[in-house]
Amino acid sequence: MKYSVNAKPYEFKFDLKKTALVIIDMQRDFCYEGGFGESLGNDITLTKSIIPTVEKVLNKAREMGMFIIHTREGHRPDLSDCPKAKLRRCPTIGTDGPMGRILVRGEYGHDIVDELKPLDGEPIIDKPGKGAFYQTDLSIILEKEGIESLIVCGVTTHVCVHTTIREANDRGYECLMLEDGTAAFDPEDQIAAIRMINQQGGIFGWTTTSDKLIQALEKGE
């Protein structure tokens, strides 16, 4: 079944069977007080606020039988996969916080928020970097499923979401980013990140809203 979404810079068309919903890093460490995001001095209000929107999209995707992938950024307990340069810039990684060691795999803060908890069969990509393709098996999974298009949401828009979309674009995937299903800690970064995706005729992809996506899925083509 093919669908068409009202998007920027023009309609985004996709085949449901060849499309994956990719939910980027909706972890407690980025959305809750005491996590990695807040430890860097950020206000997590905006990242936390999109949880209901992402949940709405996730529920519709599950209802439609869309392939769903979740990602988490984090490191091994011994931090052997965390570059020294990253530790210098983000010295709170691996330190103790109210949700366990910050940005460390297996800790409470590293896991995905309860509202968006993956179901059995929904792959979770644990990544050590910003992009979901770097040092992961995401490419293998997408190729095995015959995926050609990605619908992307999550946090943060200008960092992990953007990096993943840029990586996907270079690999030939067509990407649709949800403007209200993504968030940055700074509203100005959010605006700039959206524009960078859809400018120049969709240089990296398309952007739209969750309501427009859901309307398209309900209507079909």
PDB file of C-alpha atoms in Angstrom:
ATOM      1  CA  MET A   1       0.000   0.000   0.000  1.00  0.00           C
ATOM      2  CA  LYS A   2       1.362   3.399  -0.991  1.00  0.00           C
ATOM      3  CA  TYR A   3       0.752   6.649   0.831  1.00  0.00           C
ATOM      4  CA  SER A   4       1.325  10.351   0.239  1.00  0.00           C
ATOM      5  CA  VAL A   5       1.958  12.899   2.995  1.00  0.00           C
ATOM      6  CA  ASN A   6       1.588  16.663   2.737  1.00  0.00           C
ATOM      7  CA  ALA A   7       5.152  17.694   3.545  1.00  0.00           C
ATOM      8  CA  LYS A   8       7.894  20.225   2.872  1.00  0.00           C
ATOM      9  CA  PRO A   9       9.228  20.909   0.297  1.00  0.00           C
ATOM     10  CA  TYR A  10       6.666  18.713  -1.506  1.00  0.00           C
ATOM     11  CA  GLU A  11       4.661  15.526  -1.035  1.00  0.00           C
ATOM     12  CA  PHE A  12       6.448  12.587   0.504  1.00  0.00           C
ATOM     13  CA  LYS A  13       5.378   9.281  -1.023  1.00  0.00           C
ATOM     14  CA  PHE A  14       6.168   5.909   0.489  1.00  0.00           C
ATOM     15  CA  ASP A  15       5.292   2.234   0.376  1.00  0.00           C
ATOM     16  CA  LEU A  16       4.200   1.079   3.830  1.00  0.00           C
ATOM     17  CA  LYS A  17       5.882  -2.303   3.434  1.00  0.00           C
ATOM     18  CA  LYS A  18       9.177  -0.625   2.563  1.00  0.00           C
ATOM     19  CA  THR A  19       9.073   2.020   5.297  1.00  0.00           C
ATOM     20  CA  ALA A  20      10.364   2.029   8.860  1.00  0.00           C
ATOM     21  CA  LEU A  21       9.528   4.308  11.751  1.00  0.00           C
ATOM     22  CA  VAL A  22      12.814   5.160  13.456  1.00  0.00           C
ATOM     23  CA  ILE A  23      12.518   6.571  16.982  1.00  0.00           C
ATOM     24  CA  ILE A  24      15.771   8.199  18.008  1.00  0.00           C
ATOM     25  CA  ASP A  25      17.022   8.152  21.613  1.00  0.00           C
ATOM     26  CA  MET A  26      13.783   8.701  23.520  1.00  0.00           C
ATOM     27  CA  GLN A  27      15.680   7.766  26.670  1.00  0.00           C
ATOM     28  CA  ARG A  28      15.292   8.929  30.241  1.00  0.00           C
ATOM     29  CA  ASP A  29      18.807  10.361  29.997  1.00  0.00           C
ATOM     30  CA  PHE A  30      17.570  12.868  27.418  1.00  0.00           C
ATOM     31  CA  CYS A  31      14.011  13.433  28.610  1.00  0.00           C
ATOM     32  CA  TYR A  32      14.075  13.314  32.412  1.00  0.00           C
ATOM     33  CA  GLU A  33      15.567  15.405  35.172  1.00  0.00           C
ATOM     34  CA  GLY A  34      18.969  14.214  36.319  1.00  0.00           C
ATOM     35  CA  GLY A  35      19.885  12.640  32.992  1.00  0.00           C
ATOM     36  CA  PHE A  36      22.627  13.326  30.485  1.00  0.00           C
ATOM     37  CA  GLY A  37      20.845  16.222  28.800  1.00  0.00           C
ATOM     38  CA  GLU A  38      20.302  18.102  32.020  1.00  0.00           C
ATOM     39  CA  SER A  39      23.833  17.309  33.227  1.00  0.00           C
ATOM     40  CA  LEU A  40      25.126  19.417  30.328  1.00  0.00           C
ATOM     41  CA  GLY A  41      23.109  22.383  31.550  1.00  0.00           C
ATOM     42  CA  ASN A  42      20.115  21.934  29.246  1.00  0.00           C
ATOM     43  CA  ASP A  43      16.438  22.439  30.021  1.00  0.00           C
ATOM     44  CA  ILE A  44      14.797  19.098  29.212  1.00  0.00           C
ATOM     45  CA  THR A  45      11.273  20.551  29.075  1.00  0.00           C
ATOM     46  CA  LEU A  46      11.128  20.471  25.278  1.00  0.00           C
ATOM     47  CA  THR A  47      12.515  16.960  24.849  1.00  0.00           C
ATOM     48  CA  LYS A  48      10.152  15.606  27.485  1.00  0.00           C
ATOM     49  CA  SER A  49       7.175  17.397  25.940  1.00  0.00           C
ATOM     50  CA  ILE A  50       7.199  15.385  22.696  1.00  0.00           C
ATOM     51  CA  ILE A  51       6.655  12.031  24.404  1.00  0.00           C
ATOM     52  CA  PRO A  52       2.841  12.093  23.841  1.00  0.00           C
ATOM     53  CA  THR A  53       3.306  13.014  20.167  1.00  0.00           C
ATOM     54  CA  VAL A  54       5.807  10.229  19.555  1.00  0.00           C
ATOM     55  CA  GLU A  55       3.538   7.820  21.426  1.00  0.00           C
ATOM     56  CA  LYS A  56       0.632   8.750  19.139  1.00  0.00           C
ATOM     57  CA  VAL A  57       2.745   8.116  16.040  1.00  0.00           C
ATOM     58  CA  LEU A  58       4.122   4.873  17.468  1.00  0.00           C
ATOM     59  CA  ASN A  59       0.636   3.548  18.202  1.00  0.00           C
ATOM     60  CA  LYS A  60      -0.548   4.356  14.679  1.00  0.00           C
ATOM     61  CA  ALA A  61       2.541   2.734  13.157  1.00  0.00           C
ATOM     62  CA  ARG A  62       1.922  -0.413  15.174  1.00  0.00           C
ATOM     63  CA  GLU A  63      -1.711  -0.404  14.133  1.00  0.00           C
ATOM     64  CA  MET A  64      -0.656  -0.163  10.469  1.00  0.00           C
ATOM     65  CA  GLY A  65       1.937  -2.916  10.785  1.00  0.00           C
ATOM     66  CA  MET A  66       4.856  -0.612   9.997  1.00  0.00           C
ATOM     67  CA  PHE A  67       8.366  -1.801  10.782  1.00  0.00           C
ATOM     68  CA  ILE A  68       9.599   0.015  13.906  1.00  0.00           C
ATOM     69  CA  ILE A  69      13.137   0.619  15.156  1.00  0.00           C
ATOM     70  CA  HIS A  70      14.255   2.263  18.407  1.00  0.00           C
ATOM     71  CA  THR A  71      17.713   3.665  19.111  1.00  0.00           C
ATOM     72  CA  ARG A  72      19.623   4.425  22.301  1.00  0.00           C
ATOM     73  CA  GLU A  73      22.861   6.335  22.684  1.00  0.00           C
ATOM     74  CA  GLY A  74      25.140   5.002  25.391  1.00  0.00           C
ATOM     75  CA  HIS A  75      28.367   3.285  26.231  1.00  0.00           C
ATOM     76  CA  ARG A  76      29.762   0.087  27.691  1.00  0.00           C
ATOM     77  CA  PRO A  77      30.172   0.157  31.481  1.00  0.00           C
ATOM     78  CA  ASP A  78      33.947   0.419  31.131  1.00  0.00           C
ATOM     79  CA  LEU A  79      33.520   3.274  28.601  1.00  0.00           C
ATOM     80  CA  SER A  80      35.884   1.492  26.209  1.00  0.00           C
ATOM     81  CA  ASP A  81      33.715   2.559  23.263  1.00  0.00           C
ATOM     82  CA  CYS A  82      33.598   6.213  24.310  1.00  0.00           C
ATOM     83  CA  PRO A  83      36.273   8.309  22.551  1.00  0.00           C
ATOM     84  CA  LYS A  84      38.510  10.392  24.790  1.00  0.00           C
ATOM     85  CA  ALA A  85      37.490  13.508  22.881  1.00  0.00           C
ATOM     86  CA  LYS A  86      33.823  12.844  23.705  1.00  0.00           C
ATOM     87  CA  LEU A  87      34.639  12.354  27.378  1.00  0.00           C
ATOM     88  CA  ARG A  88      36.540  15.638  27.437  1.00  0.00           C
ATOM     89  CA  ARG A  89      33.536  17.493  26.053  1.00  0.00           C
ATOM     90  CA  CYS A  90      30.977  15.520  28.076  1.00  0.00           C
ATOM     91  CA  PRO A  91      32.697  14.679  31.381  1.00  0.00           C
ATOM     92  CA  THR A  92      29.443  13.573  33.051  1.00  0.00           C
ATOM     93  CA  ILE A  93      29.333  10.375  30.954  1.00  0.00           C
ATOM     94  CA  GLY A  94      29.805   7.410  33.282  1.00  0.00           C
ATOM     95  CA  THR A  95      29.356   9.444  36.459  1.00  0.00           C
ATOM     96  CA  ASP A  96      26.698   8.597  39.030  1.00  0.00           C
ATOM     97  CA  GLY A  97      23.323  10.284  38.678  1.00  0.00           C
ATOM     98  CA  PRO A  98      19.833   9.838  40.129  1.00  0.00           C
ATOM     99  CA  MET A  99      19.042   7.312  37.365  1.00  0.00           C
ATOM    100  CA  GLY A 100      22.325   5.423  37.581  1.00  0.00           C
ATOM    101  CA  ARG A 101      25.554   6.014  35.705  1.00  0.00           C
ATOM    102  CA  ILE A 102      24.912   8.617  33.027  1.00  0.00           C
ATOM    103  CA  LEU A 103      24.678   7.398  29.417  1.00  0.00           C
ATOM    104  CA  VAL A 104      25.830   3.891  30.320  1.00  0.00           C
ATOM    105  CA  ARG A 105      24.119   0.836  28.864  1.00  0.00           C
ATOM    106  CA  GLY A 106      22.055  -1.169  31.307  1.00  0.00           C
ATOM    107  CA  GLU A 107      21.375   1.781  33.621  1.00  0.00           C
ATOM    108  CA  TYR A 108      17.839   3.029  34.276  1.00  0.00           C
ATOM    109  CA  GLY A 109      18.544   6.396  32.663  1.00  0.00           C
ATOM    110  CA  HIS A 110      19.884   4.802  29.497  1.00  0.00           C
ATOM    111  CA  ASP A 111      16.632   3.001  28.766  1.00  0.00           C
ATOM    112  CA  ILE A 112      13.676   4.251  26.731  1.00  0.00           C
ATOM    113  CA  VAL A 113      10.856   6.056  28.543  1.00  0.00           C
ATOM    114  CA  ASP A 114       7.973   3.847  29.673  1.00  0.00           C
ATOM    115  CA  GLU A 115       5.429   5.390  27.287  1.00  0.00           C
ATOM    116  CA  LEU A 116       7.494   4.319  24.276  1.00  0.00           C
ATOM    117  CA  LYS A 117       8.739   0.960  25.522  1.00  0.00           C
ATOM    118  CA  PRO A 118       9.611  -1.303  22.562  1.00  0.00           C
ATOM    119  CA  LEU A 119       7.536  -4.395  21.965  1.00  0.00           C
ATOM    120  CA  ASP A 120       9.025  -7.807  21.270  1.00  0.00           C
ATOM    121  CA  GLY A 121      10.180  -7.856  17.669  1.00  0.00           C
ATOM    122  CA  GLU A 122      10.937  -4.125  17.480  1.00  0.00           C
ATOM    123  CA  PRO A 123      14.733  -3.854  17.123  1.00  0.00           C
ATOM    124  CA  ILE A 124      16.676  -1.646  19.513  1.00  0.00           C
ATOM    125  CA  ILE A 125      19.858  -0.155  18.089  1.00  0.00           C
ATOM    126  CA  ASP A 126      22.422   0.605  20.782  1.00  0.00           C
ATOM    127  CA  LYS A 127      24.812   3.153  19.347  1.00  0.00           C
ATOM    128  CA  PRO A 128      27.966   4.696  20.838  1.00  0.00           C
ATOM    129  CA  GLY A 129      27.762   7.835  18.693  1.00  0.00           C
ATOM    130  CA  LYS A 130      25.303  10.359  17.378  1.00  0.00           C
ATOM    131  CA  GLY A 131      24.318   8.587  14.171  1.00  0.00           C
ATOM    132  CA  ALA A 132      22.355   5.337  14.236  1.00  0.00           C
ATOM    133  CA  PHE A 133      24.474   3.749  11.486  1.00  0.00           C
ATOM    134  CA  TYR A 134      27.870   4.239  13.117  1.00  0.00           C
ATOM    135  CA  GLN A 135      29.202   0.987  14.637  1.00  0.00           C
ATOM    136  CA  THR A 136      25.742  -0.637  14.584  1.00  0.00           C
ATOM    137  CA  ASP A 137      23.931  -3.254  12.514  1.00  0.00           C
ATOM    138  CA  LEU A 138      21.179  -0.854  11.397  1.00  0.00           C
ATOM    139  CA  SER A 139      22.130  -1.116   7.706  1.00  0.00           C
ATOM    140  CA  ILE A 140      21.907  -4.906   7.833  1.00  0.00           C
ATOM    141  CA  ILE A 141      18.477  -4.787   9.475  1.00  0.00           C
ATOM    142  CA  LEU A 142      17.084  -2.271   6.983  1.00  0.00           C
ATOM    143  CA  GLU A 143      18.417  -4.216   4.005  1.00  0.00           C
ATOM    144  CA  LYS A 144      16.999  -7.488   5.323  1.00  0.00           C
ATOM    145  CA  GLU A 145      13.557  -5.894   5.692  1.00  0.00           C
ATOM    146  CA  GLY A 146      13.696  -4.283   2.234  1.00  0.00           C
ATOM    147  CA  ILE A 147      13.322  -0.795   3.692  1.00  0.00           C
ATOM    148  CA  GLU A 148      13.604   2.190   1.339  1.00  0.00           C
ATOM    149  CA  SER A 149      12.027   5.020   3.351  1.00  0.00           C
ATOM    150  CA  LEU A 150      12.442   6.175   6.947  1.00  0.00           C
ATOM    151  CA  ILE A 151      10.031   8.205   9.066  1.00  0.00           C
ATOM    152  CA  VAL A 152      12.171   9.710  11.799  1.00  0.00           C
ATOM    153  CA  CYS A 153      11.301  11.216  15.172  1.00  0.00           C
ATOM    154  CA  GLY A 154      12.993  11.598  18.548  1.00  0.00           C
ATOM    155  CA  VAL A 155      15.778  13.644  20.113  1.00  0.00           C
ATOM    156  CA  THR A 156      17.696  15.708  19.726  1.00  0.00           C
ATOM    157  CA  THR A 157      16.769  17.134  16.345  1.00  0.00           C
ATOM    158  CA  HIS A 158      20.000  18.950  15.565  1.00  0.00           C
ATOM    159  CA  VAL A 159      22.313  16.195  16.826  1.00  0.00           C
ATOM    160  CA  CYS A 160      21.315  12.511  16.777  1.00  0.00           C
ATOM    161  CA  VAL A 161      18.238  12.891  14.562  1.00  0.00           C
ATOM    162  CA  HIS A 162      20.084  15.056  12.052  1.00  0.00           C
ATOM    163  CA  THR A 163      23.161  12.839  12.005  1.00  0.00           C
ATOM    164  CA  THR A 164      21.065   9.741  11.389  1.00  0.00           C
ATOM    165  CA  ILE A 165      19.111  11.366   8.558  1.00  0.00           C
ATOM    166  CA  ARG A 166      22.323  12.576   6.925  1.00  0.00           C
ATOM    167  CA  GLU A 167      23.807   9.094   7.189  1.00  0.00           C
ATOM    168  CA  ALA A 168      20.618   7.583   5.764  1.00  0.00           C
ATOM    169  CA  ASN A 169      20.556  10.085   2.918  1.00  0.00           C
ATOM    170  CA  ASP A 170      24.088   9.092   1.890  1.00  0.00           C
ATOM    171  CA  ARG A 171      22.969   5.458   1.862  1.00  0.00           C
ATOM    172  CA  GLY A 172      20.048   6.144  -0.473  1.00  0.00           C
ATOM    173  CA  TYR A 173      17.139   6.183   1.969  1.00  0.00           C
ATOM    174  CA  GLU A 174      14.358   8.755   1.636  1.00  0.00           C
ATOM    175  CA  CYS A 175      13.652  10.336   5.015  1.00  0.00           C
ATOM    176  CA  LEU A 176      10.647  12.132   6.445  1.00  0.00           C
ATOM    177  CA  MET A 177      11.266  13.957   9.740  1.00  0.00           C
ATOM    178  CA  LEU A 178       8.390  14.838  12.057  1.00  0.00           C
ATOM    179  CA  GLU A 179       8.689  18.484  13.093  1.00  0.00           C
ATOM    180  CA  ASP A 180       6.544  18.097  16.226  1.00  0.00           C
ATOM    181  CA  GLY A 181       7.854  14.599  16.933  1.00  0.00           C
ATOM    182  CA  THR A 182      11.407  15.863  17.333  1.00  0.00           C
ATOM    183  CA  ALA A 183      12.902  18.326  19.803  1.00  0.00           C
ATOM    184  CA  ALA A 184      16.076  20.200  20.580  1.00  0.00           C
ATOM    185  CA  PHE A 185      17.013  21.752  23.904  1.00  0.00           C
ATOM    186  CA  ASP A 186      17.100  25.177  22.209  1.00  0.00           C
ATOM    187  CA  PRO A 187      14.108  26.284  20.053  1.00  0.00           C
ATOM    188  CA  GLU A 188      16.456  28.086  17.648  1.00  0.00           C
ATOM    189  CA  ASP A 189      18.303  24.835  17.004  1.00  0.00           C
ATOM    190  CA  GLN A 190      14.979  23.141  16.273  1.00  0.00           C
ATOM    191  CA  ILE A 191      13.991  25.739  13.682  1.00  0.00           C
ATOM    192  CA  ALA A 192      17.374  25.615  11.981  1.00  0.00           C
ATOM    193  CA  ALA A 193      17.458  21.815  11.967  1.00  0.00           C
ATOM    194  CA  ILE A 194      14.048  21.581  10.286  1.00  0.00           C
ATOM    195  CA  ARG A 195      15.049  24.058   7.611  1.00  0.00           C
ATOM    196  CA  MET A 196      18.319  22.260   6.875  1.00  0.00           C
ATOM    197  CA  ILE A 197      16.444  19.026   6.136  1.00  0.00           C
ATOM    198  CA  ASN A 198      13.898  20.349   3.643  1.00  0.00           C
ATOM    199  CA  GLN A 199      15.714  23.255   1.969  1.00  0.00           C
ATOM    200  CA  GLN A 200      17.103  23.133  -1.589  1.00  0.00           C
ATOM    201  CA  GLY A 201      14.326  20.852  -2.766  1.00  0.00           C
ATOM    202  CA  GLY A 202      14.743  18.443   0.106  1.00  0.00           C
ATOM    203  CA  ILE A 203      18.526  18.211   0.262  1.00  0.00           C
ATOM    204  CA  PHE A 204      18.389  15.672   3.099  1.00  0.00           C
ATOM    205  CA  GLY A 205      14.682  14.796   3.071  1.00  0.00           C
ATOM    206  CA  TRP A 206      11.204  15.984   3.910  1.00  0.00           C
ATOM    207  CA  THR A 207       9.524  17.368   7.039  1.00  0.00           C
ATOM    208  CA  THR A 208       5.905  17.285   8.164  1.00  0.00           C
ATOM    209  CA  THR A 209       3.778  17.089  11.312  1.00  0.00           C
ATOM    210  CA  SER A 210       2.470  14.043  13.136  1.00  0.00           C
ATOM    211  CA  ASP A 211      -1.145  14.943  12.327  1.00  0.00           C
ATOM    212  CA  LYS A 212      -0.429  15.099   8.598  1.00  0.00           C
ATOM    213  CA  LEU A 213       1.325  11.747   8.717  1.00  0.00           C
ATOM    214  CA  ILE A 214      -1.516  10.093  10.608  1.00  0.00           C
ATOM    215  CA  GLN A 215      -4.101  11.609   8.233  1.00  0.00           C
ATOM    216  CA  ALA A 216      -2.199  10.178   5.297  1.00  0.00           C
ATOM    217  CA  LEU A 217      -2.008   6.736   6.899  1.00  0.00           C
ATOM    218  CA  GLU A 218      -5.746   6.757   7.587  1.00  0.00           C
ATOM    219  CA  LYS A 219      -6.608   7.936   4.106  1.00  0.00           C
ATOM    220  CA  GLY A 220      -4.229   5.896   1.981  1.00  0.00           C
ATOM    221  CA  GLU A 221      -3.647   6.711  -1.676  1.00  0.00           C
TER     222      GLU A 221
END
